[in-house]
mmCIF file of C-alpha atoms and ligand atoms in Angstrom:
data_model
loop_
_atom_site.group_PDB
_atom_site.id
_atom_site.type_symbol
_atom_site.label_atom_id
_atom_site.label_comp_id
_atom_site.label_asym_id
_atom_site.label_seq_id
_atom_site.Cartn_x
_atom_site.Cartn_y
_atom_site.Cartn_z
ATOM 1 C CA UNK H 22 -19.584 -26.761 44.816
ATOM 2 C CA UNK H 23 -16.672 -27.520 42.518
ATOM 3 C CA UNK H 24 -16.342 -30.858 44.237
ATOM 4 C CA UNK H 25 -19.903 -31.708 43.249
ATOM 5 C CA UNK H 26 -19.095 -31.013 39.618
ATOM 6 C CA UNK H 27 -16.157 -33.422 39.874
ATOM 7 C CA UNK H 28 -18.322 -36.131 41.445
ATOM 8 C CA UNK H 29 -20.976 -35.636 38.744
ATOM 9 C CA UNK H 30 -18.333 -35.946 36.019
ATOM 10 C CA UNK H 31 -16.887 -39.078 37.629
ATOM 11 C CA UNK H 32 -20.342 -40.681 37.538
ATOM 12 C CA UNK H 33 -20.489 -40.287 33.757
ATOM 13 C CA UNK H 34 -16.850 -41.276 33.079
ATOM 14 C CA UNK H 35 -16.385 -42.879 29.622
ATOM 15 C CA UNK H 36 -17.399 -46.528 29.424
ATOM 16 C CA UNK H 37 -19.003 -46.511 32.866
ATOM 17 C CA UNK H 38 -22.496 -45.969 34.225
ATOM 18 C CA UNK H 39 -24.790 -46.504 37.174
ATOM 19 C CA UNK H 40 -26.602 -49.477 38.632
ATOM 20 C CA UNK H 41 -29.967 -48.389 40.035
ATOM 21 C CA UNK H 42 -30.290 -50.693 43.047
ATOM 22 C CA UNK H 43 -32.707 -48.333 44.778
ATOM 23 C CA UNK H 44 -35.983 -50.206 44.631
ATOM 24 C CA UNK H 45 -38.083 -49.241 47.649
ATOM 25 C CA UNK H 46 -38.962 -52.026 50.117
ATOM 26 C CA UNK H 47 -42.279 -52.748 48.412
ATOM 27 C CA UNK H 48 -40.750 -52.792 44.895
ATOM 28 C CA UNK H 49 -37.779 -54.927 46.004
ATOM 29 C CA UNK H 50 -40.117 -57.482 47.599
ATOM 30 C CA UNK H 51 -42.312 -57.454 44.490
ATOM 31 C CA UNK H 52 -39.241 -58.048 42.316
ATOM 32 C CA UNK H 53 -38.127 -61.002 44.488
ATOM 33 C CA UNK H 54 -41.607 -62.494 44.516
ATOM 34 C CA UNK H 55 -41.854 -62.186 40.711
ATOM 35 C CA UNK H 56 -38.813 -64.458 40.474
ATOM 36 C CA UNK H 57 -40.180 -66.897 43.061
ATOM 37 C CA UNK H 58 -37.836 -65.661 45.805
ATOM 38 C CA UNK H 59 -38.936 -65.120 49.394
ATOM 39 C CA UNK H 60 -39.408 -61.449 50.405
ATOM 40 C CA UNK H 61 -38.185 -59.679 53.591
ATOM 41 C CA UNK H 62 -35.096 -57.864 54.933
ATOM 42 C CA UNK H 63 -32.614 -60.785 54.813
ATOM 43 C CA UNK H 64 -33.500 -61.797 51.242
ATOM 44 C CA UNK H 65 -33.345 -58.141 50.225
ATOM 45 C CA UNK H 66 -29.827 -58.037 51.718
ATOM 46 C CA UNK H 67 -28.838 -61.145 49.775
ATOM 47 C CA UNK H 68 -30.399 -59.624 46.643
ATOM 48 C CA UNK H 69 -28.278 -56.492 47.054
ATOM 49 C CA UNK H 70 -25.185 -58.581 47.863
ATOM 50 C CA UNK H 71 -25.606 -60.506 44.606
ATOM 51 C CA UNK H 72 -25.043 -57.322 42.584
ATOM 52 C CA UNK H 73 -22.911 -55.129 44.854
ATOM 53 C CA UNK H 74 -20.364 -57.852 45.646
ATOM 54 C CA UNK H 75 -20.100 -59.147 42.056
ATOM 55 C CA UNK H 76 -16.425 -59.249 41.186
ATOM 56 C CA UNK H 77 -15.479 -57.151 38.153
ATOM 57 C CA UNK H 78 -18.484 -54.788 38.354
ATOM 58 C CA UNK H 79 -16.092 -51.937 39.141
ATOM 59 C CA UNK H 80 -14.751 -52.078 35.567
ATOM 60 C CA UNK H 81 -18.113 -50.848 34.299
ATOM 61 C CA UNK H 82 -19.802 -49.105 37.222
ATOM 62 C CA UNK H 83 -19.063 -45.536 38.280
ATOM 63 C CA UNK H 84 -21.791 -45.496 40.928
ATOM 64 C CA UNK H 85 -24.683 -47.368 42.495
ATOM 65 C CA UNK H 86 -27.947 -45.815 43.650
ATOM 66 C CA UNK H 87 -28.960 -47.489 46.902
ATOM 67 C CA UNK H 88 -32.147 -47.499 48.946
ATOM 68 C CA UNK H 89 -32.013 -46.315 52.570
ATOM 69 C CA UNK H 90 -32.246 -49.863 53.974
ATOM 70 C CA UNK H 91 -29.214 -51.029 51.943
ATOM 71 C CA UNK H 92 -27.104 -48.073 53.046
ATOM 72 C CA UNK H 93 -27.228 -49.548 56.561
ATOM 73 C CA UNK H 94 -26.837 -53.243 55.608
ATOM 74 C CA UNK H 95 -23.677 -55.322 55.266
ATOM 75 C CA UNK H 96 -22.364 -57.624 52.554
ATOM 76 C CA UNK H 97 -21.813 -61.352 53.177
ATOM 77 C CA UNK H 98 -18.245 -60.601 54.353
ATOM 78 C CA UNK H 99 -19.523 -58.132 56.994
ATOM 79 C CA UNK H 100 -18.459 -54.951 55.147
ATOM 80 C CA UNK H 101 -21.057 -52.188 55.070
ATOM 81 C CA UNK H 102 -22.371 -51.899 51.484
ATOM 82 C CA UNK H 103 -21.251 -48.250 51.037
ATOM 83 C CA UNK H 104 -17.728 -49.147 52.250
ATOM 84 C CA UNK H 105 -17.640 -52.159 49.901
ATOM 85 C CA UNK H 106 -18.504 -49.961 46.923
ATOM 86 C CA UNK H 107 -16.007 -47.292 47.954
ATOM 87 C CA UNK H 108 -13.242 -49.910 48.282
ATOM 88 C CA UNK H 109 -13.893 -50.817 44.626
ATOM 89 C CA UNK H 110 -13.839 -47.207 43.450
ATOM 90 C CA UNK H 111 -17.632 -47.121 42.965
ATOM 91 C CA UNK H 112 -19.429 -44.042 44.298
ATOM 92 C CA UNK H 113 -22.396 -44.843 46.585
ATOM 93 C CA UNK H 114 -25.570 -42.822 46.081
ATOM 94 C CA UNK H 115 -29.023 -42.844 47.621
ATOM 95 C CA UNK H 116 -32.611 -42.449 46.458
ATOM 96 C CA UNK H 117 -34.055 -39.783 48.738
ATOM 97 C CA UNK H 118 -37.644 -39.291 47.588
ATOM 98 C CA UNK H 119 -40.375 -40.920 49.651
ATOM 99 C CA UNK H 120 -42.375 -42.225 46.712
ATOM 100 C CA UNK H 121 -45.482 -40.913 44.993
ATOM 101 C CA UNK H 122 -49.157 -40.279 45.688
ATOM 102 C CA UNK H 123 -52.107 -39.247 43.494
ATOM 103 C CA UNK H 124 -52.290 -35.497 42.927
ATOM 104 C CA UNK H 125 -55.225 -33.884 44.702
ATOM 105 C CA UNK H 126 -56.051 -31.810 41.603
ATOM 106 C CA UNK H 127 -55.515 -34.558 39.007
ATOM 107 C CA UNK H 128 -56.196 -38.014 40.411
ATOM 108 C CA UNK H 129 -54.680 -39.892 37.436
ATOM 109 C CA UNK H 130 -51.310 -38.232 37.961
ATOM 110 C CA UNK H 131 -48.636 -38.579 40.613
ATOM 111 C CA UNK H 132 -46.663 -36.179 42.750
ATOM 112 C CA UNK H 133 -43.475 -37.201 44.545
ATOM 113 C CA UNK H 134 -43.078 -36.628 48.293
ATOM 114 C CA UNK H 135 -40.039 -36.366 50.532
ATOM 115 C CA UNK H 136 -39.076 -32.714 50.983
ATOM 116 C CA UNK H 137 -40.120 -32.566 54.642
ATOM 117 C CA UNK H 138 -37.116 -33.463 56.799
ATOM 118 C CA UNK H 139 -34.933 -34.017 53.712
ATOM 119 C CA UNK H 140 -32.048 -31.785 54.852
ATOM 120 C CA UNK H 141 -31.771 -33.763 58.126
ATOM 121 C CA UNK H 142 -31.901 -37.121 56.335
ATOM 122 C CA UNK H 143 -29.156 -36.033 53.945
ATOM 123 C CA UNK H 144 -26.778 -35.328 56.839
ATOM 124 C CA UNK H 145 -27.031 -38.945 57.967
ATOM 125 C CA UNK H 146 -26.886 -40.381 54.423
ATOM 126 C CA UNK H 147 -23.676 -38.432 53.850
ATOM 127 C CA UNK H 148 -22.229 -39.720 57.130
ATOM 128 C CA UNK H 149 -23.056 -43.258 55.935
ATOM 129 C CA UNK H 150 -21.007 -42.706 52.774
ATOM 130 C CA UNK H 151 -23.458 -41.438 50.127
ATOM 131 C CA UNK H 152 -22.000 -38.862 47.742
ATOM 132 C CA UNK H 153 -24.923 -38.397 45.377
ATOM 133 C CA UNK H 154 -28.700 -38.594 45.534
ATOM 134 C CA UNK H 155 -31.687 -39.280 43.299
ATOM 135 C CA UNK H 156 -35.302 -38.057 43.239
ATOM 136 C CA UNK H 157 -37.827 -39.615 40.871
ATOM 137 C CA UNK H 158 -40.921 -37.877 39.585
ATOM 138 C CA UNK H 159 -43.392 -39.867 37.504
ATOM 139 C CA UNK H 160 -45.046 -38.370 34.434
ATOM 140 C CA UNK H 161 -47.836 -40.250 32.691
ATOM 141 C CA UNK H 162 -48.876 -39.823 29.061
ATOM 142 C CA UNK H 163 -52.511 -40.289 28.030
ATOM 143 C CA UNK H 164 -53.042 -38.921 24.527
ATOM 144 C CA UNK H 165 -53.272 -35.145 24.706
ATOM 145 C CA UNK H 166 -55.030 -35.313 28.093
ATOM 146 C CA UNK H 167 -51.977 -36.136 30.242
ATOM 147 C CA UNK H 168 -49.656 -34.884 31.474
ATOM 148 C CA UNK H 169 -51.384 -31.751 32.724
ATOM 149 C CA UNK H 170 -49.396 -28.569 32.981
ATOM 150 C CA UNK H 171 -50.047 -28.612 36.709
ATOM 151 C CA UNK H 172 -48.402 -32.042 37.143
ATOM 152 C CA UNK H 173 -45.358 -30.973 35.098
ATOM 153 C CA UNK H 174 -44.886 -27.727 37.025
ATOM 154 C CA UNK H 175 -45.486 -29.126 40.501
ATOM 155 C CA UNK H 176 -43.147 -32.101 39.948
ATOM 156 C CA UNK H 177 -40.521 -29.793 38.417
ATOM 157 C CA UNK H 178 -40.721 -27.451 41.402
ATOM 158 C CA UNK H 179 -40.186 -30.302 43.847
ATOM 159 C CA UNK H 180 -37.286 -31.701 41.803
ATOM 160 C CA UNK H 181 -35.591 -28.291 41.898
ATOM 161 C CA UNK H 182 -36.230 -27.864 45.655
ATOM 162 C CA UNK H 183 -34.722 -31.280 46.257
ATOM 163 C CA UNK H 184 -31.702 -30.437 44.078
ATOM 164 C CA UNK H 185 -31.113 -27.229 46.005
ATOM 165 C CA UNK H 186 -31.240 -29.048 49.354
ATOM 166 C CA UNK H 187 -28.937 -31.829 48.091
ATOM 167 C CA UNK H 188 -26.326 -29.395 46.802
ATOM 168 C CA UNK H 189 -26.421 -27.488 50.118
ATOM 169 C CA UNK H 190 -25.747 -30.831 51.853
ATOM 170 C CA UNK H 191 -22.721 -31.505 49.615
ATOM 171 C CA UNK H 192 -24.402 -34.242 47.565
ATOM 172 C CA UNK H 193 -24.867 -34.340 43.784
ATOM 173 C CA UNK H 194 -28.574 -34.458 42.847
ATOM 174 C CA UNK H 195 -29.793 -36.690 40.028
ATOM 175 C CA UNK H 196 -33.046 -35.260 38.674
ATOM 176 C CA UNK H 197 -35.214 -38.109 37.408
ATOM 177 C CA UNK H 198 -38.491 -37.051 35.860
ATOM 178 C CA UNK H 199 -39.499 -40.424 34.426
ATOM 179 C CA UNK H 200 -41.914 -40.223 31.494
ATOM 180 C CA UNK H 201 -43.601 -43.625 31.646
ATOM 181 C CA UNK H 202 -43.484 -46.086 28.767
ATOM 182 C CA UNK H 203 -47.014 -47.342 29.516
ATOM 183 C CA UNK H 204 -49.754 -46.197 27.129
ATOM 184 C CA UNK H 205 -50.575 -46.235 23.429
ATOM 185 C CA UNK H 206 -48.890 -42.950 22.505
ATOM 186 C CA UNK H 207 -46.488 -42.486 19.606
ATOM 187 C CA UNK H 208 -42.730 -42.032 19.887
ATOM 188 C CA UNK H 209 -43.179 -38.435 18.768
ATOM 189 C CA UNK H 210 -45.651 -37.786 21.589
ATOM 190 C CA UNK H 211 -43.101 -39.271 24.031
ATOM 191 C CA UNK H 212 -40.453 -36.958 22.577
ATOM 192 C CA UNK H 213 -42.746 -33.960 23.023
ATOM 193 C CA UNK H 214 -43.578 -34.858 26.638
ATOM 194 C CA UNK H 215 -39.922 -35.543 27.544
ATOM 195 C CA UNK H 216 -39.023 -32.152 26.060
ATOM 196 C CA UNK H 217 -41.774 -30.301 27.968
ATOM 197 C CA UNK H 218 -40.964 -32.145 31.182
ATOM 198 C CA UNK H 219 -37.243 -31.346 31.037
ATOM 199 C CA UNK H 220 -37.922 -27.723 30.058
ATOM 200 C CA UNK H 221 -40.149 -27.362 33.129
ATOM 201 C CA UNK H 222 -37.449 -28.935 35.299
ATOM 202 C CA UNK H 223 -34.721 -26.590 34.059
ATOM 203 C CA UNK H 224 -36.977 -23.532 34.416
ATOM 204 C CA UNK H 225 -37.508 -24.534 38.070
ATOM 205 C CA UNK H 226 -33.772 -25.205 38.469
ATOM 206 C CA UNK H 227 -33.157 -21.646 37.275
ATOM 207 C CA UNK H 228 -35.842 -20.189 39.610
ATOM 208 C CA UNK H 229 -34.428 -21.925 42.634
ATOM 209 C CA UNK H 230 -30.793 -21.052 41.937
ATOM 210 C CA UNK H 231 -29.664 -24.670 41.609
ATOM 211 C CA UNK H 232 -26.136 -24.993 40.199
ATOM 212 C CA UNK H 233 -26.764 -26.776 36.902
ATOM 213 C CA UNK H 234 -23.072 -27.695 36.598
ATOM 214 C CA UNK H 235 -23.549 -29.904 39.662
ATOM 215 C CA UNK H 236 -26.605 -31.992 38.741
ATOM 216 C CA UNK H 237 -27.178 -35.041 36.554
ATOM 217 C CA UNK H 238 -30.348 -35.787 34.596
ATOM 218 C CA UNK H 239 -31.914 -39.245 34.527
ATOM 219 C CA UNK H 240 -34.449 -39.640 31.758
ATOM 220 C CA UNK H 241 -36.468 -42.155 29.800
ATOM 221 C CA UNK H 242 -35.716 -42.655 26.117
ATOM 222 C CA UNK H 243 -38.314 -41.448 23.594
ATOM 223 C CA UNK H 244 -40.173 -44.655 22.691
ATOM 224 C CA UNK H 245 -43.623 -45.528 21.394
ATOM 225 C CA UNK H 246 -45.931 -46.493 24.278
ATOM 226 C CA UNK H 247 -45.833 -50.123 25.385
ATOM 227 C CA UNK H 248 -49.490 -50.628 24.311
ATOM 228 C CA UNK H 249 -49.108 -48.866 20.937
ATOM 229 C CA UNK H 250 -48.181 -52.029 19.053
ATOM 230 C CA UNK H 251 -45.309 -50.101 17.444
ATOM 231 C CA UNK H 252 -41.676 -51.163 17.799
ATOM 232 C CA UNK H 253 -39.208 -48.334 17.153
ATOM 233 C CA UNK H 254 -35.822 -48.998 15.593
ATOM 234 C CA UNK H 255 -32.807 -48.022 17.727
ATOM 235 C CA UNK H 256 -32.018 -45.296 15.171
ATOM 236 C CA UNK H 257 -35.526 -43.820 15.565
ATOM 237 C CA UNK H 258 -35.212 -43.919 19.351
ATOM 238 C CA UNK H 259 -31.796 -42.250 19.175
ATOM 239 C CA UNK H 260 -33.006 -39.464 16.897
ATOM 240 C CA UNK H 261 -36.115 -38.644 18.932
ATOM 241 C CA UNK H 262 -34.363 -38.928 22.290
ATOM 242 C CA UNK H 263 -31.519 -36.624 21.271
ATOM 243 C CA UNK H 264 -33.921 -34.100 19.752
ATOM 244 C CA UNK H 265 -35.729 -33.905 23.104
ATOM 245 C CA UNK H 266 -32.518 -33.602 25.110
ATOM 246 C CA UNK H 267 -30.997 -30.959 22.848
ATOM 247 C CA UNK H 268 -34.180 -28.878 23.034
ATOM 248 C CA UNK H 269 -34.377 -28.980 26.832
ATOM 249 C CA UNK H 270 -31.116 -29.749 28.665
ATOM 250 C CA UNK H 271 -28.572 -26.922 29.110
ATOM 251 C CA UNK H 272 -25.127 -27.747 27.797
ATOM 252 C CA UNK H 273 -23.543 -26.960 31.203
ATOM 253 C CA UNK H 274 -25.162 -30.065 32.709
ATOM 254 C CA UNK H 275 -22.291 -32.524 33.296
ATOM 255 C CA UNK H 276 -24.133 -35.621 32.125
ATOM 256 C CA UNK H 277 -27.337 -37.464 31.293
ATOM 257 C CA UNK H 278 -28.159 -41.035 32.289
ATOM 258 C CA UNK H 279 -30.986 -43.233 31.031
ATOM 259 C CA UNK H 280 -33.416 -45.472 32.874
ATOM 260 C CA UNK H 281 -34.470 -48.711 31.194
ATOM 261 C CA UNK H 282 -38.161 -48.187 32.020
ATOM 262 C CA UNK H 283 -39.447 -51.682 31.243
ATOM 263 C CA UNK H 284 -37.473 -52.263 28.023
ATOM 264 C CA UNK H 285 -35.943 -55.716 27.659
ATOM 265 C CA UNK H 286 -32.229 -55.999 28.423
ATOM 266 C CA UNK H 287 -31.401 -56.295 24.711
ATOM 267 C CA UNK H 288 -33.624 -53.355 23.743
ATOM 268 C CA UNK H 289 -32.108 -51.142 26.454
ATOM 269 C CA UNK H 290 -28.618 -52.131 25.239
ATOM 270 C CA UNK H 291 -29.325 -51.606 21.528
ATOM 271 C CA UNK H 292 -31.107 -48.294 22.031
ATOM 272 C CA UNK H 293 -28.291 -46.974 24.239
ATOM 273 C CA UNK H 294 -25.713 -47.938 21.591
ATOM 274 C CA UNK H 295 -27.668 -46.093 18.879
ATOM 275 C CA UNK H 296 -28.015 -43.023 21.131
ATOM 276 C CA UNK H 297 -24.266 -43.026 21.850
ATOM 277 C CA UNK H 298 -23.426 -43.276 18.145
ATOM 278 C CA UNK H 299 -25.852 -40.523 17.126
ATOM 279 C CA UNK H 300 -24.668 -38.306 20.011
ATOM 280 C CA UNK H 301 -21.093 -38.614 18.689
ATOM 281 C CA UNK H 302 -22.207 -37.709 15.159
ATOM 282 C CA UNK H 303 -24.127 -34.696 16.473
ATOM 283 C CA UNK H 304 -21.357 -33.689 18.865
ATOM 284 C CA UNK H 305 -23.844 -33.645 21.763
ATOM 285 C CA UNK H 306 -22.593 -31.477 24.641
ATOM 286 C CA UNK H 307 -22.963 -33.979 27.521
ATOM 287 C CA UNK H 308 -21.659 -37.479 28.271
ATOM 288 C CA UNK H 309 -24.542 -39.977 28.102
ATOM 289 C CA UNK H 310 -24.684 -43.298 29.903
ATOM 290 C CA UNK H 311 -26.941 -45.787 31.701
ATOM 291 C CA UNK H 312 -28.583 -45.918 35.116
ATOM 292 C CA UNK H 313 -30.542 -49.137 34.738
ATOM 293 C CA UNK H 314 -32.299 -51.289 37.307
ATOM 294 C CA UNK H 315 -34.421 -53.925 35.561
ATOM 295 C CA UNK H 316 -32.343 -54.174 32.357
ATOM 296 C CA UNK H 317 -29.205 -54.947 34.401
ATOM 297 C CA UNK H 318 -30.763 -57.148 37.063
ATOM 298 C CA UNK H 319 -33.464 -59.218 35.338
ATOM 299 C CA UNK H 320 -31.325 -61.961 33.791
ATOM 300 C CA UNK H 321 -29.326 -62.470 36.998
ATOM 301 C CA UNK H 322 -32.436 -62.602 39.200
ATOM 302 C CA UNK H 323 -33.996 -65.243 36.958
ATOM 303 C CA UNK H 324 -30.897 -67.439 37.372
ATOM 304 C CA UNK H 325 -30.362 -66.823 41.085
ATOM 305 C CA UNK H 326 -33.800 -67.896 42.357
ATOM 306 C CA UNK H 327 -32.614 -67.015 45.889
ATOM 307 C CA UNK H 328 -30.315 -70.082 46.022
ATOM 308 C CA UNK H 329 -26.664 -69.916 47.108
ATOM 309 C CA UNK H 330 -25.642 -72.568 44.549
ATOM 310 C CA UNK H 331 -26.799 -70.243 41.752
ATOM 311 C CA UNK H 332 -24.937 -67.095 42.882
ATOM 312 C CA UNK H 333 -21.903 -67.615 40.623
ATOM 313 C CA UNK H 334 -24.017 -68.129 37.478
ATOM 314 C CA UNK H 335 -26.227 -65.159 38.344
ATOM 315 C CA UNK H 336 -23.241 -62.882 38.936
ATOM 316 C CA UNK H 337 -21.696 -64.020 35.669
ATOM 317 C CA UNK H 338 -24.901 -63.099 33.817
ATOM 318 C CA UNK H 339 -24.966 -59.696 35.550
ATOM 319 C CA UNK H 340 -21.347 -58.907 34.638
ATOM 320 C CA UNK H 341 -21.904 -60.068 31.076
ATOM 321 C CA UNK H 342 -24.943 -57.762 30.646
ATOM 322 C CA UNK H 343 -23.144 -54.914 32.423
ATOM 323 C CA UNK H 344 -20.176 -55.218 30.050
ATOM 324 C CA UNK H 345 -22.518 -55.126 27.024
ATOM 325 C CA UNK H 346 -24.398 -52.073 28.328
ATOM 326 C CA UNK H 347 -21.157 -50.271 29.227
ATOM 327 C CA UNK H 348 -19.787 -50.959 25.725
ATOM 328 C CA UNK H 349 -23.075 -49.699 24.254
ATOM 329 C CA UNK H 350 -22.677 -46.439 26.189
ATOM 330 C CA UNK H 351 -19.561 -45.863 24.055
ATOM 331 C CA UNK H 352 -21.311 -46.864 20.837
ATOM 332 C CA UNK H 353 -19.763 -50.344 20.740
HETATM 333 C C1 5MM X 421 -37.671 -45.905 36.735
HETATM 334 O O1 5MM X 421 -37.080 -46.602 37.756
HETATM 335 C C2 5MM X 421 -35.700 -46.327 37.965
HETATM 336 C C3 5MM X 421 -34.845 -47.010 36.931
HETATM 337 O O2 5MM X 421 -35.185 -48.379 36.882
HETATM 338 P P1 5MM X 421 -35.405 -49.114 35.475
HETATM 339 O O3 5MM X 421 -34.075 -49.071 34.746
HETATM 340 O O4 5MM X 421 -35.816 -50.506 35.866
HETATM 341 O O5 5MM X 421 -36.475 -48.357 34.759
HETATM 342 C C4 5MM X 421 -35.334 -46.833 39.364
HETATM 343 O O6 5MM X 421 -34.139 -46.225 39.794
HETATM 344 C C5 5MM X 421 -36.450 -46.551 40.341
HETATM 345 O O7 5MM X 421 -36.478 -45.189 40.619
HETATM 346 C C6 5MM X 421 -36.195 -47.356 41.607
HETATM 347 O O8 5MM X 421 -36.219 -48.702 41.274
HETATM 348 C C7 5MM X 421 -37.198 -47.053 42.718
HETATM 349 O O9 5MM X 421 -38.488 -47.364 42.292
HETATM 350 P P2 5MM X 421 -39.694 -47.442 43.373
HETATM 351 O O10 5MM X 421 -40.897 -47.753 42.512
HETATM 352 O O11 5MM X 421 -39.370 -48.540 44.304
HETATM 353 O O12 5MM X 421 -39.785 -46.119 44.061
#
């Protein structure tokens, strides 16, 4: 178990963070199509290669969260993606949930699946090189109506069950209960829901005897809803986000990482910087860093357009954004 604590700490090493390259097949194809790029397994491989083989990424990346398909694919030079990452000192991880479906009891809310057969899948992911895992639950805000207590508790229970199974398999679990940005709620309502969500998760973690020194938390920042018409300052986001985390996350947790959740690349960078600065002032107990997908990939995808002649420019844009986000994670 001690080993897991070390891996978790390495993933939140100062000045480094995670690339979330774990879009499911449907989401990856949607992303490619959005940028006018053909979908399908070979273009998804090239898409992954663009980011995972970008020279210099290892200066800023501690780990990459992969999707199952990518774990078994190879880079342009024929190296398996997990081996390529390992050779650069980047820890490979894997998203292990099987996605969401509407809850039977509350049709506007989602529950995450994937516990059946998980232990067996983890054995093969580990053999393929994965050293950490991620499970995403999705929590929706709708005024005071959502989330329901039932959705919070059921998703928390499944997150804790997953974490227990992952630790038993020798893999660090990242618990990601994403509170969605969509909606017209206030930043303070987001703060309240993030707090309640994380409290439910850590109560379930306690119930199921998960070692909280060997997990990481992946969370949204506390922001006004995307349809609220309100734009929060980075300082406001930092204050509200840290209040939620301090109220709900035990200090023994080795680290907290943020998702970008639909923020622009600049917003996700500026808000992370403000959080890092405020966390230093408050002497927050955990290292905090990024685990972004869209905010790290968007600019590069727009330049790439699926064309080999654009790879160098796209990789340059990726490394430039990555360097800015990594600096922001240290308050710079
Ligand atoms: C919230 O999504 C996670 C972080 O991405 P952003 O920084 O873009 O918000 C991300 O890791 C997500 O879990 C994966 O992309 C998988 O998503 P799907 O929808 O394919 O299961």
